Tab-separated table of N, CA and C in Angstrom:
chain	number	residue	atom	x	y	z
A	1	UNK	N	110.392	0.555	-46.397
A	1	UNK	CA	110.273	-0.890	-46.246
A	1	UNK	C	109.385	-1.234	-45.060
A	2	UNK	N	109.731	-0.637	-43.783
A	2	UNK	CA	108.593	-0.901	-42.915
A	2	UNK	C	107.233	-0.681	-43.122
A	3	UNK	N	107.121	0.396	-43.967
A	3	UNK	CA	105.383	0.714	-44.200
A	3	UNK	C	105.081	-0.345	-44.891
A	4	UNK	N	105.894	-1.176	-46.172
A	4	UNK	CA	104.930	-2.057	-46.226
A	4	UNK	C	104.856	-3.266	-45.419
A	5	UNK	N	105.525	-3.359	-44.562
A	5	UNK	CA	105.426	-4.624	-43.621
A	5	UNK	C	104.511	-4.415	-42.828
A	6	UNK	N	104.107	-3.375	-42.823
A	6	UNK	CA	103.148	-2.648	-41.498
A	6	UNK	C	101.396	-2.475	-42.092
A	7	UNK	N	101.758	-2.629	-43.806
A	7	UNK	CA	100.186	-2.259	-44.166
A	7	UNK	C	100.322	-4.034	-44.666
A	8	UNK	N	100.804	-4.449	-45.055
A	8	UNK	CA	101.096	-6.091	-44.942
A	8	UNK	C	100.314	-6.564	-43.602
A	9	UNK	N	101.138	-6.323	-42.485
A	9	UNK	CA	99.907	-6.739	-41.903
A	9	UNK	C	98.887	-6.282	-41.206
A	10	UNK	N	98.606	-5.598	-41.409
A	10	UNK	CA	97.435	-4.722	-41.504
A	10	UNK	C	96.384	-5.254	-42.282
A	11	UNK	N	96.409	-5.643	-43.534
A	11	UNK	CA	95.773	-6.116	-44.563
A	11	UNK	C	95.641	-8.150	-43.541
A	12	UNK	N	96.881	-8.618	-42.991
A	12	UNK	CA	96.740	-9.852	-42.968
A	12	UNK	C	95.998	-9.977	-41.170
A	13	UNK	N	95.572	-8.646	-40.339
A	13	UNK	CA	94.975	-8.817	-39.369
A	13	UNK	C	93.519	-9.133	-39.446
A	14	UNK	N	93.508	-8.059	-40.683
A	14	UNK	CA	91.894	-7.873	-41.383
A	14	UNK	C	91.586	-9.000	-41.822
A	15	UNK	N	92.314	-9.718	-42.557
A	15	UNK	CA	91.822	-10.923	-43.382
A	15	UNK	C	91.925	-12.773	-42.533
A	16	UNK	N	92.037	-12.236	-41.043
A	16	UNK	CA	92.036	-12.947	-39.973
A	16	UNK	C	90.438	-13.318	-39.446
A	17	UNK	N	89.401	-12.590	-39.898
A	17	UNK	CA	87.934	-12.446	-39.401
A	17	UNK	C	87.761	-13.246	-40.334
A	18	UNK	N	87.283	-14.703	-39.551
A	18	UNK	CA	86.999	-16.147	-39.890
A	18	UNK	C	85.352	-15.789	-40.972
A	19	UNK	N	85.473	-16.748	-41.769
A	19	UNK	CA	84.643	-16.820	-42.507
A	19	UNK	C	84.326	-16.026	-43.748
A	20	UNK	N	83.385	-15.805	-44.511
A	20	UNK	CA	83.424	-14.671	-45.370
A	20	UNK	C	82.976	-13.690	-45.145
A	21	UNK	N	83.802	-12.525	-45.094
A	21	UNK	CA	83.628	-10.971	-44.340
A	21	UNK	C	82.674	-10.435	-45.377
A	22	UNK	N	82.187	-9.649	-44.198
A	22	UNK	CA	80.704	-8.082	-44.746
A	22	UNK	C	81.379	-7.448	-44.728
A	23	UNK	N	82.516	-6.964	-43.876
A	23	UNK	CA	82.983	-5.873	-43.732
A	23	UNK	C	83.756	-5.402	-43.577
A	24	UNK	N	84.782	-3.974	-43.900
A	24	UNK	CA	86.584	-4.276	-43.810
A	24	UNK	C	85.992	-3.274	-42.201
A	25	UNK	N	87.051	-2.993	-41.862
A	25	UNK	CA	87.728	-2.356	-40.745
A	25	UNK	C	87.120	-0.671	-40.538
A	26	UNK	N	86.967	-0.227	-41.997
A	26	UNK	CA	87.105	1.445	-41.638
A	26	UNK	C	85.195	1.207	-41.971
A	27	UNK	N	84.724	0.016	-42.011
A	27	UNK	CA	82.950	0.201	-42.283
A	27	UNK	C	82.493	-0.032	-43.405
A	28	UNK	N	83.202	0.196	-44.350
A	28	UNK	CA	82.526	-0.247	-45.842
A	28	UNK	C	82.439	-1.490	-45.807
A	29	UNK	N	81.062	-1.728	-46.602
A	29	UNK	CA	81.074	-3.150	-47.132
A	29	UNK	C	81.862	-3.645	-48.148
A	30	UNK	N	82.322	-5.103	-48.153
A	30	UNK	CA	83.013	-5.689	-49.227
A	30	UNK	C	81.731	-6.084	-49.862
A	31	UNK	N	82.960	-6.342	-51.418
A	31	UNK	CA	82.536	-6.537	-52.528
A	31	UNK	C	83.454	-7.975	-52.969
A	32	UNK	N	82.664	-8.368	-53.721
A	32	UNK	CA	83.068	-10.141	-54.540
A	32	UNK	C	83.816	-9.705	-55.415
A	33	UNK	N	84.857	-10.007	-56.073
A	33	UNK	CA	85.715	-9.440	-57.715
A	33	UNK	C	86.488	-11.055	-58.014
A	34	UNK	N	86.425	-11.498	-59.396
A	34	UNK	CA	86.909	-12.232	-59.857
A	34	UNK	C	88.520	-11.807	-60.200
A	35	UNK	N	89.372	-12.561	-59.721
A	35	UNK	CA	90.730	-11.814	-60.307
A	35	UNK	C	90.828	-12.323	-61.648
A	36	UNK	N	91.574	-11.369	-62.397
A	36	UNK	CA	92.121	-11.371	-63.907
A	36	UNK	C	93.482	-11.435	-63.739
A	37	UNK	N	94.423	-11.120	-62.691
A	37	UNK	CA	95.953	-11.000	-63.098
A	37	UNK	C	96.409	-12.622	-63.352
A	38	UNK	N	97.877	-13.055	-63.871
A	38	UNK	CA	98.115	-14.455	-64.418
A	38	UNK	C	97.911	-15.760	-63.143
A	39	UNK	N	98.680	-14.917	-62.094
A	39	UNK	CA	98.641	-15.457	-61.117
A	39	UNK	C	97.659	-16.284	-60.592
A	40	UNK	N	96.407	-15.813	-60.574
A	40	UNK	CA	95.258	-15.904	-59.889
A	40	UNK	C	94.240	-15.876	-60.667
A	41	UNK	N	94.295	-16.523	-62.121
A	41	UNK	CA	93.339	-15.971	-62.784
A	41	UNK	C	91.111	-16.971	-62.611
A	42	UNK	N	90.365	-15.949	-62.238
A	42	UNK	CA	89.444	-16.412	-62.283
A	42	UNK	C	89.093	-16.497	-60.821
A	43	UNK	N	90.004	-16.553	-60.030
A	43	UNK	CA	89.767	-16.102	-58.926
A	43	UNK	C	89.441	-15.794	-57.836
A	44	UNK	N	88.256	-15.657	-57.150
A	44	UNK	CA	87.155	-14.842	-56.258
A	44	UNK	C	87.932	-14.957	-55.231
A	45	UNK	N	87.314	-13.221	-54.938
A	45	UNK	CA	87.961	-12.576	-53.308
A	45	UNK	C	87.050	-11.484	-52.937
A	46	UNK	N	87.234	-11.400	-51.888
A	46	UNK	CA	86.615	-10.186	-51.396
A	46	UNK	C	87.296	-8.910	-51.286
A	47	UNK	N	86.880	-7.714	-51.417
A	47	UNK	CA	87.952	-6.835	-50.875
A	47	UNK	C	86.834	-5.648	-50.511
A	48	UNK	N	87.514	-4.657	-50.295
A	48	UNK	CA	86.881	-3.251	-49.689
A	48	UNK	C	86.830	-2.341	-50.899
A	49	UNK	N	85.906	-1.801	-51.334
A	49	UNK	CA	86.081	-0.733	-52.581
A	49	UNK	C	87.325	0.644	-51.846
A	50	UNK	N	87.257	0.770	-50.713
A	50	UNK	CA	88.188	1.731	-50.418
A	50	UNK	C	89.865	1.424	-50.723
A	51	UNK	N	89.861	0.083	-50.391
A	51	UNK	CA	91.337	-0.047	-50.611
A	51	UNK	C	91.790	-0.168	-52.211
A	52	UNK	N	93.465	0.109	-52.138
A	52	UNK	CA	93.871	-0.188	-53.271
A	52	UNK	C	95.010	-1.140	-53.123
A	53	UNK	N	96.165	-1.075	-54.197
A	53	UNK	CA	97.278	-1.611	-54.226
A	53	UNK	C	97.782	-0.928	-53.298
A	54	UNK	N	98.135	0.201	-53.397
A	54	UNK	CA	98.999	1.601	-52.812
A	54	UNK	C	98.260	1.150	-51.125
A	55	UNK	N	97.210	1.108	-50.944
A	55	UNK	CA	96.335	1.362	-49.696
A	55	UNK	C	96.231	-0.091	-49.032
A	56	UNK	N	96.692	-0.749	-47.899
A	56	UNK	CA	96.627	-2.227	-48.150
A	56	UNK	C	96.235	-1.981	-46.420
A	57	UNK	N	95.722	-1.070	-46.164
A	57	UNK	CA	94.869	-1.180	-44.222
A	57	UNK	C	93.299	-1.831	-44.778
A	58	UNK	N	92.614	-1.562	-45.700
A	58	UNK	CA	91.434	-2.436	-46.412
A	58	UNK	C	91.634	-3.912	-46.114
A	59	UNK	N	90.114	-4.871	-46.237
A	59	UNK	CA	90.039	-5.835	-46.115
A	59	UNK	C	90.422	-6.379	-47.644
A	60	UNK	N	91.325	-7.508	-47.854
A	60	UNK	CA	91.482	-8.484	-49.017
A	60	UNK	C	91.462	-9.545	-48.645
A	61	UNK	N	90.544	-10.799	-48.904
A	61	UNK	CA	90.695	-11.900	-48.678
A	61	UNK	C	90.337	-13.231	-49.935
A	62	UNK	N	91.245	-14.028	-49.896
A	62	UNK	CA	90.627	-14.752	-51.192
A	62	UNK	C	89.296	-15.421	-50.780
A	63	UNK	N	88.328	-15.659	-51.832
A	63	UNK	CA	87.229	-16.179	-51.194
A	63	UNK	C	87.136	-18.044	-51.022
A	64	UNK	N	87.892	-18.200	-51.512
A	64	UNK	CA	87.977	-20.010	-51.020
A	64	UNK	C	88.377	-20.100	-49.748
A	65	UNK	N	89.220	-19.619	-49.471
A	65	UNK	CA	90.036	-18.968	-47.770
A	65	UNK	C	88.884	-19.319	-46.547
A	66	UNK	N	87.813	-17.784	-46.893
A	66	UNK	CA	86.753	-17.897	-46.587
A	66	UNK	C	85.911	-18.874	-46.149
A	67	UNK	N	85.419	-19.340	-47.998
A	67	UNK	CA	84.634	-20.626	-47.515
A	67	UNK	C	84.944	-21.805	-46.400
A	68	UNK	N	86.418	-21.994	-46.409
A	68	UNK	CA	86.928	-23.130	-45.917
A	68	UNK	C	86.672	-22.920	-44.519
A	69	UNK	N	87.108	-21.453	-44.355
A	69	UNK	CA	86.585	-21.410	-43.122
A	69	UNK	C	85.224	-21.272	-42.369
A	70	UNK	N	84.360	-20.922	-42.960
A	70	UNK	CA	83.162	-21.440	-42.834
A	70	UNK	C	82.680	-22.837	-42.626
A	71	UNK	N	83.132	-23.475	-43.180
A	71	UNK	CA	82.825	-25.033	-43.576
A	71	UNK	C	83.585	-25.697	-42.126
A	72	UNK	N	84.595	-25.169	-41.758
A	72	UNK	CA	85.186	-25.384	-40.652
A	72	UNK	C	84.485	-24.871	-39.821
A	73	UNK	N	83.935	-23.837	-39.565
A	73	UNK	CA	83.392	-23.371	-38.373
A	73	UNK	C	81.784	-23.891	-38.350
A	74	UNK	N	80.958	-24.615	-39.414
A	74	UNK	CA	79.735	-25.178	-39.485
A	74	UNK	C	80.393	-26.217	-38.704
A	75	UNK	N	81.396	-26.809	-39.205
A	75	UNK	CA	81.676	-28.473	-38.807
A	75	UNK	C	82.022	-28.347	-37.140
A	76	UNK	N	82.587	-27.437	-36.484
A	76	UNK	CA	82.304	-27.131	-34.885
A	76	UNK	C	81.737	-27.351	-34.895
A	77	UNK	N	80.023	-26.019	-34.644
A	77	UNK	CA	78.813	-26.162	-34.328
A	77	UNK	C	78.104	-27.064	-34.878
A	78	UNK	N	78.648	-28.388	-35.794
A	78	UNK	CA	77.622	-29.431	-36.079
A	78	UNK	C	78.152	-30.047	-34.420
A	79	UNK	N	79.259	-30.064	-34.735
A	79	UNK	CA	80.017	-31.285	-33.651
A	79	UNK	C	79.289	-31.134	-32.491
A	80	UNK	N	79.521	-29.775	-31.688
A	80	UNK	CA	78.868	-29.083	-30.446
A	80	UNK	C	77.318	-29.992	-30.267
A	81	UNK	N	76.449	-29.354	-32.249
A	81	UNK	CA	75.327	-29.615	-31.404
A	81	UNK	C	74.670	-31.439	-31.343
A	82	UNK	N	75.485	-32.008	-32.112
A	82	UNK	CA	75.485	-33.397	-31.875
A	82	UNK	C	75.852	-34.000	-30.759
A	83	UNK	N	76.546	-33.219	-30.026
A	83	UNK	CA	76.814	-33.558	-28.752
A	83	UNK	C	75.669	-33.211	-27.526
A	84	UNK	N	75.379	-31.825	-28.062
A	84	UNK	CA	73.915	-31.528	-27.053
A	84	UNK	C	72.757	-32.534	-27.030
A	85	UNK	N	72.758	-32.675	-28.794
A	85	UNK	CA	71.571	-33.096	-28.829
A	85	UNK	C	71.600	-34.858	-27.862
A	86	UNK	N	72.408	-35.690	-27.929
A	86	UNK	CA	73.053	-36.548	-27.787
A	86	UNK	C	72.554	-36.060	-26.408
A	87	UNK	N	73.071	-35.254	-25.364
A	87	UNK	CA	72.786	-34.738	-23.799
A	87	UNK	C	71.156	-34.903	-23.860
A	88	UNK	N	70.702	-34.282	-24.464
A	88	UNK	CA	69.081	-33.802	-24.617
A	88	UNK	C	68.206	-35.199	-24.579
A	89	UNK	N	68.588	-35.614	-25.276
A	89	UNK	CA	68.434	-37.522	-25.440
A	89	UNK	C	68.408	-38.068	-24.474
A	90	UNK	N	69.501	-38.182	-23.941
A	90	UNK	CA	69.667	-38.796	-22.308
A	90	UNK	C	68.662	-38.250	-21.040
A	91	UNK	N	68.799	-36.835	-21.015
A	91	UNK	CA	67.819	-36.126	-20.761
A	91	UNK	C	66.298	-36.274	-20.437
A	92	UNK	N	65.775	-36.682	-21.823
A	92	UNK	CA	64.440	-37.095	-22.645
A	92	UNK	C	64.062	-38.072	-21.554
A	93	UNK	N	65.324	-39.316	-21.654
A	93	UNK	CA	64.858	-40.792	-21.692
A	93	UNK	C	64.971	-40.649	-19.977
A	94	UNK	N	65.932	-40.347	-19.085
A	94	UNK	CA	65.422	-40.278	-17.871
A	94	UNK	C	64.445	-39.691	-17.135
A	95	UNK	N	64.022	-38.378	-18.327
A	95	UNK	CA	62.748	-37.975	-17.790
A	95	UNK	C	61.320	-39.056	-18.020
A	96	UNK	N	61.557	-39.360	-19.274
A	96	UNK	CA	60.503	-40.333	-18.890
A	96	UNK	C	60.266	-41.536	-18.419
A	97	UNK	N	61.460	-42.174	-18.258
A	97	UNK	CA	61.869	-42.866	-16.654
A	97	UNK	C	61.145	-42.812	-15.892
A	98	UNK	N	61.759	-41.409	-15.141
A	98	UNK	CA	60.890	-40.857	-14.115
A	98	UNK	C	59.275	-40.943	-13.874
A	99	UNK	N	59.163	-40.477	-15.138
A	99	UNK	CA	57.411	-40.319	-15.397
A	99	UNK	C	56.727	-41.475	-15.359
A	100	UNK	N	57.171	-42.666	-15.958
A	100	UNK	CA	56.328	-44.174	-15.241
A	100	UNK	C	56.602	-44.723	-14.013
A	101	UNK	N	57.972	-43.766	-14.070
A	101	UNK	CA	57.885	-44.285	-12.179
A	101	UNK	C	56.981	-43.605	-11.487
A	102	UNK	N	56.433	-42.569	-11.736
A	102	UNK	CA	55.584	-41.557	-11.331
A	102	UNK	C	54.062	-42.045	-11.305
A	103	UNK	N	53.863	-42.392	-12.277
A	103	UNK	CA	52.988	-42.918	-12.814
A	103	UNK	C	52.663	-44.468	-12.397
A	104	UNK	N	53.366	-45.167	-12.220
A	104	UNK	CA	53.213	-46.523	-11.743
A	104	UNK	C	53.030	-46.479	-10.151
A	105	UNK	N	53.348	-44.743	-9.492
A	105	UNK	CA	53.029	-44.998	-7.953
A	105	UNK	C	52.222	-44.353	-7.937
A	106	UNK	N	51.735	-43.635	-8.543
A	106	UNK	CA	50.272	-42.675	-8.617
A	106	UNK	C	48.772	-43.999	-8.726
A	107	UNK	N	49.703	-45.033	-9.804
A	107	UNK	CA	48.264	-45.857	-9.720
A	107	UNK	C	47.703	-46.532	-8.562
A	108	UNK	N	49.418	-47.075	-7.704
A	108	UNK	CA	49.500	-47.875	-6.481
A	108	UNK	C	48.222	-47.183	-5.491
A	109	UNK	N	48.917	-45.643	-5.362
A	109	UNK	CA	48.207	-44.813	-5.013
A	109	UNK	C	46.318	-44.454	-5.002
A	110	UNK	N	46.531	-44.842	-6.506
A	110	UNK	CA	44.847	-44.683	-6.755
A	110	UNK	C	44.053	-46.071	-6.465
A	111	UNK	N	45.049	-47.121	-6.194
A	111	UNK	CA	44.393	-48.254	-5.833
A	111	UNK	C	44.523	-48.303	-3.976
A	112	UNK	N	45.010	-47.767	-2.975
A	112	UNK	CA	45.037	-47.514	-1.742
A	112	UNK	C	44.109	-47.280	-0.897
A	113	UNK	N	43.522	-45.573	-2.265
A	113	UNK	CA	42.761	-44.984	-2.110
A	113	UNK	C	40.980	-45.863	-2.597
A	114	UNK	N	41.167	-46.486	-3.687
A	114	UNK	CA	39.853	-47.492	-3.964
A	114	UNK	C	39.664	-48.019	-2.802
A	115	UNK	N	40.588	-48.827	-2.559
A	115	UNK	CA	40.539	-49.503	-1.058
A	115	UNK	C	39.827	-49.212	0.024
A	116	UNK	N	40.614	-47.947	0.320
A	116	UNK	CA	40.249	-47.365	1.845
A	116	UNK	C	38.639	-46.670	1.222
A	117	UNK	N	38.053	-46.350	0.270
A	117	UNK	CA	36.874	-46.196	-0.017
A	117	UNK	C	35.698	-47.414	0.037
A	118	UNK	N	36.207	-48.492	-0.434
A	118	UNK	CA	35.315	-49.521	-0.020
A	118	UNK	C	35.490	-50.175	1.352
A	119	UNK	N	36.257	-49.592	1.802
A	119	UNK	CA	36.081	-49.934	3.296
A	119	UNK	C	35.135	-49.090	4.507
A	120	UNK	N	35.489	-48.087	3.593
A	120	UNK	CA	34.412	-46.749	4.246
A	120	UNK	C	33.018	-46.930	3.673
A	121	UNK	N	32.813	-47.344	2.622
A	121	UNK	CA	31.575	-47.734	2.613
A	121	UNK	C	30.460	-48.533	3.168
């Protein structure tokens, strides 16, 4: 009874790696399989060609599981970068702030300098 509680989760540590897995644990790549049993029929999951029923340390994961979590973890990094970009913006606009302020004393400047030239003349 403990072994299968133990390859139970074993199987449910593996199937903890967010998103849709490349790869189980011992290195093989997964594979896509439509299930046929009543339960589950039609299906999609991923699993490890190494594992079996008997063998449950292999990766199994259903693949909607997956997706969802993907879709969840896009919808972070949208959030994140809407927020940067949003920073970047602010960013932008005080830099170029800056730059006509820069620019509006550079002219002061270039008119100082006209000045003190027609005076030297």
């Amino acid at each position: 009874m403990s072994s299968v509680n133990s390859s139970s989760t074993s199987r449910d540590q593996l199937a903890k790696q967010r998103g849709i897995p490349t790869r189980c644990n011992c290195g093989e790549a997964v594979s896509r399989f439509t299930s046929k049993i009543v339960k589950n029929p039609g299906r999609l999951f991923h699993c490890c060609p190494m594992g079996s029923q008997k063998d449950k340390t292999h990766l199994f994961k259903w693949t909607d599981k997956s997706v969802v979590e993907e879709i969840e973890d896009f919808q972070d990094l949208f959030d994140m970068l809407l927020i940067d970009n949003s920073e970047f913006q602010k960013s932008v606009r005080a830099g170029e702030a800056m730059m006509k302020c820069h620019e509006s004393r550079i002219e002061e400047m270039e008119d100082v300098i006209a000045h003190c030239e027609e005076k030297t003349s």
